Amino acid sequence: MFTGLVEEMGRVISVTPGEKSIKLKIECSKVLEGAKLGDSIATNGTCLTATEIGKNYFTADCMYETVKRTNLSRLKSGDRVNLEKSLTLATPLGGHLVTGDVDCEGQLVSITREGIAKIYEIKVEARLMKYIVEKGRVTLDGASLTIVDFTQDTLSVSLIPHTQEMITLGYKSVGSYVNVEMDLIGKYVERMLSFKEPKKSKSKIDENFLMENGFF
């Protein structure tokens, strides 16, 4: 579990393709403090397991499910990535509850300046728009952001200059892809409201059945 507060931007050292998989090697520093082999590190909002930890890097394997659903397969050497260590019970929850399980890729369709800020409009899969509410939260490349507007298939977030410098979205251009994770609470509410317990099948053994089979 994560908070969506990006601790640092790392840089991709290498992307090694495998059998329906990739291995990432990421240069970083802050997220390595106290990190151990097997720890979870959100990389562009994707929960990855550190398989090797060096002085200034970690490596992680990305399986097919991760490759097909996220923008990690689009990475190349030198690219920036948002990084965050998994939270503990002592971690301040400054963003919102983020699982690191990406729902889909979104595509940046417009960037508009509005005073000191920039508005970033992201197109996402229409099926996921039911989780979007004005002033709700969304995770883009692992960053917890506030939704300022939305349409049938887009959502918009606003970044002040400081945030633009601290997360990958501030360095992206129209046409770029971002990892999108919808708010976890909305998913649970939807599931509870739509869930119907399967009806228990009625037993065929009754008095008539017993009489017909010689038990009386």
mmCIF file of N, CA, C and O in Angstrom, residues 15-24 60-68 73:
data_model
loop_
_atom_site.group_PDB
_atom_site.id
_atom_site.type_symbol
_atom_site.label_atom_id
_atom_site.label_comp_id
_atom_site.label_asym_id
_atom_site.label_seq_id
_atom_site.Cartn_x
_atom_site.Cartn_y
_atom_site.Cartn_z
ATOM 1 N N VAL A 15 16.348 -1.308 -19.568
ATOM 2 C CA VAL A 15 15.123 -2.100 -19.695
ATOM 3 C C VAL A 15 15.500 -3.352 -20.474
ATOM 4 O O VAL A 15 15.873 -3.284 -21.640
ATOM 5 N N THR A 16 15.422 -4.511 -19.808
ATOM 6 C CA THR A 16 15.833 -5.769 -20.431
ATOM 7 C C THR A 16 14.612 -6.623 -20.720
ATOM 8 O O THR A 16 13.909 -7.039 -19.792
ATOM 9 N N PRO A 17 14.308 -6.898 -21.987
ATOM 10 C CA PRO A 17 13.142 -7.729 -22.315
ATOM 11 C C PRO A 17 13.377 -9.191 -21.987
ATOM 12 O O PRO A 17 14.503 -9.696 -22.090
ATOM 13 N N GLY A 18 12.308 -9.867 -21.550
ATOM 14 C CA GLY A 18 12.358 -11.299 -21.278
ATOM 15 C C GLY A 18 11.182 -11.970 -21.955
ATOM 16 O O GLY A 18 10.574 -11.412 -22.870
ATOM 17 N N GLU A 19 10.840 -13.168 -21.510
ATOM 18 C CA GLU A 19 9.709 -13.898 -22.074
ATOM 19 C C GLU A 19 8.415 -13.312 -21.520
ATOM 20 O O GLU A 19 8.055 -13.534 -20.362
ATOM 21 N N LYS A 20 7.717 -12.511 -22.334
ATOM 22 C CA LYS A 20 6.511 -11.808 -21.899
ATOM 23 C C LYS A 20 6.766 -11.046 -20.603
ATOM 24 O O LYS A 20 5.916 -11.004 -19.710
ATOM 25 N N SER A 21 7.918 -10.421 -20.492
ATOM 26 C CA SER A 21 8.286 -9.702 -19.279
ATOM 27 C C SER A 21 9.391 -8.702 -19.598
ATOM 28 O O SER A 21 9.959 -8.726 -20.689
ATOM 29 N N ILE A 22 9.674 -7.846 -18.627
ATOM 30 C CA ILE A 22 10.831 -6.959 -18.724
ATOM 31 C C ILE A 22 11.488 -6.856 -17.352
ATOM 32 O O ILE A 22 10.834 -7.058 -16.325
ATOM 33 N N LYS A 23 12.775 -6.573 -17.350
ATOM 34 C CA LYS A 23 13.491 -6.304 -16.103
ATOM 35 C C LYS A 23 13.933 -4.846 -16.133
ATOM 36 O O LYS A 23 14.556 -4.394 -17.096
ATOM 37 N N LEU A 24 13.580 -4.100 -15.090
ATOM 38 C CA LEU A 24 13.949 -2.701 -14.984
ATOM 39 C C LEU A 24 15.096 -2.523 -13.993
ATOM 40 O O LEU A 24 15.120 -3.170 -12.942
ATOM 41 N N ALA A 60 13.869 -4.692 -10.772
ATOM 42 C CA ALA A 60 12.558 -5.306 -10.556
ATOM 43 C C ALA A 60 12.113 -6.013 -11.813
ATOM 44 O O ALA A 60 12.371 -5.543 -12.931
ATOM 45 N N ASP A 61 11.454 -7.154 -11.638
ATOM 46 C CA ASP A 61 10.900 -7.906 -12.757
ATOM 47 C C ASP A 61 9.434 -7.516 -12.949
ATOM 48 O O ASP A 61 8.677 -7.419 -11.976
ATOM 49 N N CYS A 62 9.032 -7.322 -14.196
ATOM 50 C CA CYS A 62 7.650 -6.987 -14.521
ATOM 51 C C CYS A 62 7.043 -8.122 -15.333
ATOM 52 O O CYS A 62 7.487 -8.398 -16.453
ATOM 53 N N MET A 63 6.037 -8.786 -14.775
ATOM 54 C CA MET A 63 5.398 -9.901 -15.466
ATOM 55 C C MET A 63 4.453 -9.387 -16.551
ATOM 56 O O MET A 63 4.232 -8.174 -16.687
ATOM 57 N N TYR A 64 3.872 -10.305 -17.308
ATOM 58 C CA TYR A 64 3.063 -9.953 -18.469
ATOM 59 C C TYR A 64 1.868 -9.075 -18.101
ATOM 60 O O TYR A 64 1.555 -8.110 -18.812
ATOM 61 N N GLU A 65 1.199 -9.392 -17.007
ATOM 62 C CA GLU A 65 0.044 -8.576 -16.584
ATOM 63 C C GLU A 65 0.455 -7.124 -16.389
ATOM 64 O O GLU A 65 -0.268 -6.204 -16.770
ATOM 65 N N THR A 66 1.636 -6.909 -15.810
ATOM 66 C CA THR A 66 2.146 -5.553 -15.597
ATOM 67 C C THR A 66 2.532 -4.904 -16.914
ATOM 68 O O THR A 66 2.230 -3.729 -17.156
ATOM 69 N N VAL A 67 3.183 -5.659 -17.771
ATOM 70 C CA VAL A 67 3.636 -5.132 -19.058
ATOM 71 C C VAL A 67 2.462 -4.666 -19.916
ATOM 72 O O VAL A 67 2.502 -3.589 -20.518
ATOM 73 N N LYS A 68 1.378 -5.461 -19.959
ATOM 74 C CA LYS A 68 0.268 -5.140 -20.860
ATOM 75 C C LYS A 68 -0.636 -4.038 -20.314
ATOM 76 O O LYS A 68 -1.347 -3.384 -21.074
ATOM 77 N N SER A 73 6.461 -0.755 -20.039
ATOM 78 C CA SER A 73 7.076 -1.328 -21.240
ATOM 79 C C SER A 73 7.482 -0.254 -22.247
ATOM 80 O O SER A 73 8.246 -0.522 -23.174
#
